[in-house]
mmCIF file with all atom_site columns, C-alpha atoms in Angstrom:
data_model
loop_
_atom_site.group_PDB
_atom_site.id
_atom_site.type_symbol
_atom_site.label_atom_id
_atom_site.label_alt_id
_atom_site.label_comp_id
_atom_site.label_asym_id
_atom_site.label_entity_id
_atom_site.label_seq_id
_atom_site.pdbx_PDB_ins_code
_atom_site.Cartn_x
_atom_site.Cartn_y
_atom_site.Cartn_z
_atom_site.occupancy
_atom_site.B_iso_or_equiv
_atom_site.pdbx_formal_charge
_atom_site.auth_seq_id
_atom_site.auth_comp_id
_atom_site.auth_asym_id
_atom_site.auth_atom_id
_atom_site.pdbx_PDB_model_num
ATOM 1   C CA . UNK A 1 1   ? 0.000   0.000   0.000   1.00 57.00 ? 237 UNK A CA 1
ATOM 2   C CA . UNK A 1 2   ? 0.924   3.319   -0.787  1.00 65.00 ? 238 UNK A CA 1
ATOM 3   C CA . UNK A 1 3   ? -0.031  4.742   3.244   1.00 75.00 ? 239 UNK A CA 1
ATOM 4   C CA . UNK A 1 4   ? 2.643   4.967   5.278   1.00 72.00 ? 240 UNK A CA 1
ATOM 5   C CA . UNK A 1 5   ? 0.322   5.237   8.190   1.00 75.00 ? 241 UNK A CA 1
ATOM 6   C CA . UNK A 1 6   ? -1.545  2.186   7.168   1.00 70.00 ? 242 UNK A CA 1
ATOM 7   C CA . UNK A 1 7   ? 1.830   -0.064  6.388   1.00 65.00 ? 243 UNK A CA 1
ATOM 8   C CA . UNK A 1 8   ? 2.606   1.283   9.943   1.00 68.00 ? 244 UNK A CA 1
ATOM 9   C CA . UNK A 1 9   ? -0.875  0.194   11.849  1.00 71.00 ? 245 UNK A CA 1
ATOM 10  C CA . UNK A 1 10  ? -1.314  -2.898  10.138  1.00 67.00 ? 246 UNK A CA 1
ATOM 11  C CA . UNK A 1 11  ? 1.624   -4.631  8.984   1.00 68.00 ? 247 UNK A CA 1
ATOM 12  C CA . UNK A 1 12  ? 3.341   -5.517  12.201  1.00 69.00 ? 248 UNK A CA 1
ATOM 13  C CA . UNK A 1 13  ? 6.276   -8.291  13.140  1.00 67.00 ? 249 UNK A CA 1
ATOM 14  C CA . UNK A 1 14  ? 6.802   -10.008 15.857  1.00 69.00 ? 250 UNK A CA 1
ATOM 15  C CA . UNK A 1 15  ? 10.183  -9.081  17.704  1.00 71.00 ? 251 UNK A CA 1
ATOM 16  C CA . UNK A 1 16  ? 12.882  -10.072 15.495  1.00 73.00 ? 252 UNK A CA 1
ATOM 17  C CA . UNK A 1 17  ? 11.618  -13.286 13.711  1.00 76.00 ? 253 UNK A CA 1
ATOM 18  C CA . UNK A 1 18  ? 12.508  -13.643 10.375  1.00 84.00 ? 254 UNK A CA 1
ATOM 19  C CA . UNK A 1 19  ? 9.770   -12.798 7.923   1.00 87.00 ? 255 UNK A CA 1
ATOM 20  C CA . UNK A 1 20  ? 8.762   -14.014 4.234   1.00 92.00 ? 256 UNK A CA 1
ATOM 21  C CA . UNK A 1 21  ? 6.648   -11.297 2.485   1.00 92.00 ? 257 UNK A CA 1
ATOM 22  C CA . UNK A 1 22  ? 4.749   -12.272 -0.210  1.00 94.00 ? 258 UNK A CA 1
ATOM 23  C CA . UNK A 1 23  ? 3.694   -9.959  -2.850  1.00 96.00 ? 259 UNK A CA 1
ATOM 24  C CA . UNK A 1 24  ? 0.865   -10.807 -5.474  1.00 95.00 ? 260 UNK A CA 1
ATOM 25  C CA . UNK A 1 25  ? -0.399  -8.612  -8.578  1.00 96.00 ? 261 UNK A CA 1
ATOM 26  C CA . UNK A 1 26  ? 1.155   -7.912  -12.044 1.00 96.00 ? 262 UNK A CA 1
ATOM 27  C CA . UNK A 1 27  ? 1.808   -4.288  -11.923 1.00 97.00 ? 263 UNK A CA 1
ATOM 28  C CA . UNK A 1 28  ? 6.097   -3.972  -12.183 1.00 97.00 ? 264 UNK A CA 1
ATOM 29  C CA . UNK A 1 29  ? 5.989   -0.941  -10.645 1.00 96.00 ? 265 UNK A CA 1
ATOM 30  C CA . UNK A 1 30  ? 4.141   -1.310  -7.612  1.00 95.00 ? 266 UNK A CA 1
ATOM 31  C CA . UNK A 1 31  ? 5.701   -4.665  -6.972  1.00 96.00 ? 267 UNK A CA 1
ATOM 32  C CA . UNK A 1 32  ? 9.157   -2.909  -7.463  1.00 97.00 ? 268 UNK A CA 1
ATOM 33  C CA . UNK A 1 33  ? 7.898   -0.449  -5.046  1.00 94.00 ? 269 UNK A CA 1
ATOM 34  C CA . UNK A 1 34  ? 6.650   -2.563  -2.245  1.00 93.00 ? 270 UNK A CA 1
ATOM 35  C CA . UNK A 1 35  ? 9.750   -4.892  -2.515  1.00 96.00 ? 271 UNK A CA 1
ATOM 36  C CA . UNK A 1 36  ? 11.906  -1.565  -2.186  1.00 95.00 ? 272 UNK A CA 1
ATOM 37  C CA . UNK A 1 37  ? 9.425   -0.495  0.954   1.00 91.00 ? 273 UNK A CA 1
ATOM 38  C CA . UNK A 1 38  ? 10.260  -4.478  2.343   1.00 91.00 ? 274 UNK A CA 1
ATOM 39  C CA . UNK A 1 39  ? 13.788  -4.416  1.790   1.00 93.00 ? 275 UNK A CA 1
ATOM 40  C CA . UNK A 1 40  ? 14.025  -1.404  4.664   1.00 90.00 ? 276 UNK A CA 1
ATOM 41  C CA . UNK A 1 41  ? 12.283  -3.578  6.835   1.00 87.00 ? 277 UNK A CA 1
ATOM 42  C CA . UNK A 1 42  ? 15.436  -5.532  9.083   1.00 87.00 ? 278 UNK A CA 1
ATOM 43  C CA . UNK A 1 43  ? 12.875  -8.722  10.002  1.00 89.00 ? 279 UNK A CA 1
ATOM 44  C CA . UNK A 1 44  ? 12.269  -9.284  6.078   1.00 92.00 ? 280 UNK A CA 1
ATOM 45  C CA . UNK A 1 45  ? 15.026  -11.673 5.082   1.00 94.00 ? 281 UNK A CA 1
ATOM 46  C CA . UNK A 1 46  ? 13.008  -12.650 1.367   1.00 96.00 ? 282 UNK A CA 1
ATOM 47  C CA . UNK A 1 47  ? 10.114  -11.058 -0.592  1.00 97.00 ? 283 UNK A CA 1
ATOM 48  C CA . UNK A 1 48  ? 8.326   -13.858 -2.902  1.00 97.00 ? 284 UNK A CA 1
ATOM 49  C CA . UNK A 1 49  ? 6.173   -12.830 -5.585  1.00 98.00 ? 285 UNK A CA 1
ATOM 50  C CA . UNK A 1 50  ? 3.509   -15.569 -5.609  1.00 97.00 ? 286 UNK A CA 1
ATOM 51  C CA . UNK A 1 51  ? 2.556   -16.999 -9.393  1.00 97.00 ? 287 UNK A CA 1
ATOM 52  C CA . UNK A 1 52  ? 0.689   -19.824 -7.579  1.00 95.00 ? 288 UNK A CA 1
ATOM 53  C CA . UNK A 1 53  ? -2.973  -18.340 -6.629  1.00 93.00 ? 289 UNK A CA 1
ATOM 54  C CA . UNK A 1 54  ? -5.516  -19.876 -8.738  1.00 92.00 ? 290 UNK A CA 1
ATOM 55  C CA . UNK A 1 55  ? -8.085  -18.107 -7.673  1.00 92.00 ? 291 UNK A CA 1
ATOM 56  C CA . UNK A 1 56  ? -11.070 -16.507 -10.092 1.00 92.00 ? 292 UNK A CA 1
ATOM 57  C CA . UNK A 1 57  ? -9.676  -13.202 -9.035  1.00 93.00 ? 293 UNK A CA 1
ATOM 58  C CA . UNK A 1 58  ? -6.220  -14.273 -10.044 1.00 94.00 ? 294 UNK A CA 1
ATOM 59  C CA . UNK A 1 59  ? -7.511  -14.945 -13.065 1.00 93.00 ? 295 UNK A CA 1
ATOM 60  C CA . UNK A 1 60  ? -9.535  -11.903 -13.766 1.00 95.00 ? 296 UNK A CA 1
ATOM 61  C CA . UNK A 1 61  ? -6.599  -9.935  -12.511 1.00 95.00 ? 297 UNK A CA 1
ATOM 62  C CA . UNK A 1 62  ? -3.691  -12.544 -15.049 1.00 96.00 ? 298 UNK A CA 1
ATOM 63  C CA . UNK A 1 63  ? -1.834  -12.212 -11.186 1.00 96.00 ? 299 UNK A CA 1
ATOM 64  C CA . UNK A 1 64  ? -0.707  -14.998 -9.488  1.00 96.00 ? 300 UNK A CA 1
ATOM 65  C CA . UNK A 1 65  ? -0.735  -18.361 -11.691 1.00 95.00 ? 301 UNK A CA 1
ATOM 66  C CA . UNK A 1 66  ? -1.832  -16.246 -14.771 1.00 95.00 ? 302 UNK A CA 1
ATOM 67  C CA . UNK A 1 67  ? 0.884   -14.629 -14.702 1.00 96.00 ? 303 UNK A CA 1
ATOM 68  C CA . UNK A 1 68  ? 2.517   -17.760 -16.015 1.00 96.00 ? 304 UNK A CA 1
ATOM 69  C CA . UNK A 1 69  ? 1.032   -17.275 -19.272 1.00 95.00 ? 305 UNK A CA 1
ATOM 70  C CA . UNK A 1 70  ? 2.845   -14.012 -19.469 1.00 97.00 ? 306 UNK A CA 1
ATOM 71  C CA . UNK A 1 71  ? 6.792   -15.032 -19.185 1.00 97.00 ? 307 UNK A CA 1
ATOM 72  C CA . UNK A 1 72  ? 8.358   -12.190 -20.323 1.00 97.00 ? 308 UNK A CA 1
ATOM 73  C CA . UNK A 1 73  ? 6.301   -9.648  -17.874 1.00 98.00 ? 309 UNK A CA 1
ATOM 74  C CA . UNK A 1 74  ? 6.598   -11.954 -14.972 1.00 98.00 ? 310 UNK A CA 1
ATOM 75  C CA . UNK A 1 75  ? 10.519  -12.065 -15.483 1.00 97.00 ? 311 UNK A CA 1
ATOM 76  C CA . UNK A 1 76  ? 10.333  -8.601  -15.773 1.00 98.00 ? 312 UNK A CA 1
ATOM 77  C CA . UNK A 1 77  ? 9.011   -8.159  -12.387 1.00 98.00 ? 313 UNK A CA 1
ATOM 78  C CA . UNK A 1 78  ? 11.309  -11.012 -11.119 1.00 98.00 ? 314 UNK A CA 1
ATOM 79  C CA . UNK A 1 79  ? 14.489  -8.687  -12.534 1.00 98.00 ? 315 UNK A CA 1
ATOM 80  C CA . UNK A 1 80  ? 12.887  -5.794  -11.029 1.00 97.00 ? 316 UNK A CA 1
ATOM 81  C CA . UNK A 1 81  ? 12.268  -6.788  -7.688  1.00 97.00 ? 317 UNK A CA 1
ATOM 82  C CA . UNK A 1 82  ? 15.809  -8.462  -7.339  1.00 97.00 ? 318 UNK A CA 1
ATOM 83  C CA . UNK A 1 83  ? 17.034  -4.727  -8.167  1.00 97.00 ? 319 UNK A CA 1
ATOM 84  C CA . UNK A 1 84  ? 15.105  -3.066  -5.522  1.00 97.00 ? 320 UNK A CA 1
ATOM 85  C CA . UNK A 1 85  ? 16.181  -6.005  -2.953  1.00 97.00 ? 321 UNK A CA 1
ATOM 86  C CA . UNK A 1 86  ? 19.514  -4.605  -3.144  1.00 94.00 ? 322 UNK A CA 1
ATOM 87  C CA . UNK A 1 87  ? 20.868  -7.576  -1.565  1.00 94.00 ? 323 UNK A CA 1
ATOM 88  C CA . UNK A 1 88  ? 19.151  -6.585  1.639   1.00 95.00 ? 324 UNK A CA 1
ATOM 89  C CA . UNK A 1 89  ? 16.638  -9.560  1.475   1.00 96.00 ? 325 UNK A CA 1
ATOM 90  C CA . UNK A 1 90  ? 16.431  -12.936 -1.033  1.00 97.00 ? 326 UNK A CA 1
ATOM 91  C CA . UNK A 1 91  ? 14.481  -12.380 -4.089  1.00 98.00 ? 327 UNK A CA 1
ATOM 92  C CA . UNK A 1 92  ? 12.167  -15.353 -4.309  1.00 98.00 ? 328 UNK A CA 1
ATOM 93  C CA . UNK A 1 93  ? 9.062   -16.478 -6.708  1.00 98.00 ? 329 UNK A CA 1
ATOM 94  C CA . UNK A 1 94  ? 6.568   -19.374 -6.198  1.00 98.00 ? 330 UNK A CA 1
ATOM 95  C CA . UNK A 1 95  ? 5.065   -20.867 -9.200  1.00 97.00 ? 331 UNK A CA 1
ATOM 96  C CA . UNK A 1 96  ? 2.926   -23.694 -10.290 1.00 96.00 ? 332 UNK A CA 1
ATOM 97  C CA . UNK A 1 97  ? 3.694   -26.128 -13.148 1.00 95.00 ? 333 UNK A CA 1
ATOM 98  C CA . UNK A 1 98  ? 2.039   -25.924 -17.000 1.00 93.00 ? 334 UNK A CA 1
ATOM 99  C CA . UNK A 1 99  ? -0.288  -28.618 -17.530 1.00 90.00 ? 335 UNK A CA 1
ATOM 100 C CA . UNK A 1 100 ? 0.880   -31.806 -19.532 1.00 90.00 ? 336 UNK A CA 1
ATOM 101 C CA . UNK A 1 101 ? 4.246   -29.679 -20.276 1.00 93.00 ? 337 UNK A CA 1
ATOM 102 C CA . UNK A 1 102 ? 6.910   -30.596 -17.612 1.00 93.00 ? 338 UNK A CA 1
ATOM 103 C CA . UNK A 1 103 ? 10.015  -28.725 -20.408 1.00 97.00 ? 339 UNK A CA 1
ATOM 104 C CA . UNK A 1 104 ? 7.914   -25.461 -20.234 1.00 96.00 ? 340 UNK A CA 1
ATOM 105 C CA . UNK A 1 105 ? 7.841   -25.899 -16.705 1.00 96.00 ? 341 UNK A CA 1
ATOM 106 C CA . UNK A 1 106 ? 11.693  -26.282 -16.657 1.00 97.00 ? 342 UNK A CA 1
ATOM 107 C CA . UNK A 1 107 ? 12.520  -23.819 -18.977 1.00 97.00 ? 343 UNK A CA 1
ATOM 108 C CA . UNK A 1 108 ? 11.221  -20.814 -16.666 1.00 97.00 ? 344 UNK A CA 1
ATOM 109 C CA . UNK A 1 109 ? 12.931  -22.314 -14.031 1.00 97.00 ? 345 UNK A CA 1
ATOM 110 C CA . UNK A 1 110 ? 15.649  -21.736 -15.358 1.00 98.00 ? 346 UNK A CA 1
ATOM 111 C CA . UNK A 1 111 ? 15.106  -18.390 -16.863 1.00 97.00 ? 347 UNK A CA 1
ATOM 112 C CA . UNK A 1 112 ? 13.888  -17.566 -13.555 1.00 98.00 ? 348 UNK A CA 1
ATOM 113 C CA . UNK A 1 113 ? 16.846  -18.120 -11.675 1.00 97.00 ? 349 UNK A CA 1
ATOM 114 C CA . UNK A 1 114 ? 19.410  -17.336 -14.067 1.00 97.00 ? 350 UNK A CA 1
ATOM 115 C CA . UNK A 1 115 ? 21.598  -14.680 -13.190 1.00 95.00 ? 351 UNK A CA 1
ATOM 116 C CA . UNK A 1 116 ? 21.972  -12.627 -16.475 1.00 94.00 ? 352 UNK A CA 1
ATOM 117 C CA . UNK A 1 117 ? 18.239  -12.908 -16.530 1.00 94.00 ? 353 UNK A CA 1
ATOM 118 C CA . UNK A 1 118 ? 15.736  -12.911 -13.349 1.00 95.00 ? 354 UNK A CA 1
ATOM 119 C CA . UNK A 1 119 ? 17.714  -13.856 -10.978 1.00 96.00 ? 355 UNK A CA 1
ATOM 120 C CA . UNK A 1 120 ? 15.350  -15.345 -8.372  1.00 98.00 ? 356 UNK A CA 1
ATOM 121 C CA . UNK A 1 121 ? 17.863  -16.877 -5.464  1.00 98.00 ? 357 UNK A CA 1
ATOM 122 C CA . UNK A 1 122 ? 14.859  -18.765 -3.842  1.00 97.00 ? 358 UNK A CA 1
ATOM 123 C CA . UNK A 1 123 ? 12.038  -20.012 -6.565  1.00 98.00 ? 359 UNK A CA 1
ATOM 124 C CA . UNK A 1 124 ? 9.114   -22.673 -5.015  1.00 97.00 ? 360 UNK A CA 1
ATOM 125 C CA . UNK A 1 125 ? 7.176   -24.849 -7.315  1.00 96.00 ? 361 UNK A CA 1
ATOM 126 C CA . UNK A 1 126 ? 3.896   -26.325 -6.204  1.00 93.00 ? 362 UNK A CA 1
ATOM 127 C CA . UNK A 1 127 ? 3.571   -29.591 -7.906  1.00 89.00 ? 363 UNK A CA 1
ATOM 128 C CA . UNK A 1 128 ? 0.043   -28.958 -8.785  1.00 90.00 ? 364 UNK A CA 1
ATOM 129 C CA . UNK A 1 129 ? -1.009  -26.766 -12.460 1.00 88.00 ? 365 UNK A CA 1
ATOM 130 C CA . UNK A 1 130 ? -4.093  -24.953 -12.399 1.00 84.00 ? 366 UNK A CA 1
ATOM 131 C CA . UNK A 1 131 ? -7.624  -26.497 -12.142 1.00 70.00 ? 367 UNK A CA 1
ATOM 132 C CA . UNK A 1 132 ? -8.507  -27.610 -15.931 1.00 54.00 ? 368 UNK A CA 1
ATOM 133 C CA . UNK A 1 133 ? -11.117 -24.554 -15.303 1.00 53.00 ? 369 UNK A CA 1
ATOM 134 C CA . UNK A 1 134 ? -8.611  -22.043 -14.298 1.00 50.00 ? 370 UNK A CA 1
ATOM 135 C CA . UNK A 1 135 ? -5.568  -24.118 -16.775 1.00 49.00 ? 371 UNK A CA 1
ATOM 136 C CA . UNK A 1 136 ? -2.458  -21.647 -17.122 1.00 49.00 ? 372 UNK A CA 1
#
């Protein structure tokens, strides 16, 4: 959010436990922005963009699994957040796999974690693909 005051009242942690923060959406800029916003936060040790959600509003939204459908945006926002981490916390994406297509699945893998390209240092893969309603 852009509210300082809100970020302040509701998005607490609890002493000094390390902390996970998981974005969602598929707008680069506010995603750069909030992972700039985490990175100044000393209990964040990774922000993880989640391509995972199958929700209906995920896919109304193309956020979250959609997004998979969309490789060169989502490594876009992978490449930006890993900027705006400035090393300060782990730049990390979950995603789910393509349907019937276990090389597609492979092949962002490794475009997401490559170094001269996204350069996710944590990436998560649910073993599940979309609902064959919702199929990315």
């Amino acid at each position: 959010t852009k509210s300082y005051l809100y970020r302040k009242e509701m998005i607490q942690f609890h002493d000094n436990d390390p902390t996970v923060a998981q974005l969602g959406g598929r707008d680069r800029t506010n995603i750069i922005h909030a992972a700039k916003l985490l990175a100044q936060v000393d209990q964040v040790k990774a922000v993880e963009l989640n391509c995972g959600c199958p929700m209906r509003c995920a896919r109304k939204g193309r956020y979250g699994a959609f997004l998979l459908n969309e490789p060169d945006l989502l490594c876009s926002i992978v490449q930006g957040m890993r900027s705006a981490l400035h090393g300060k916390a782990l730049c990390a994406v979950k995603i789910r796999i393509y349907k019937n297509d276990p090389l597609r699945t492979l092949n962002l893998c490794r475009r997401l974690t490559s170094p001269q390209e996204c350069g996710a240092q944590i990436l998560t893969v649910h073993g599940r693909s979309v609902c064959k309603e919702h199929d990315a």
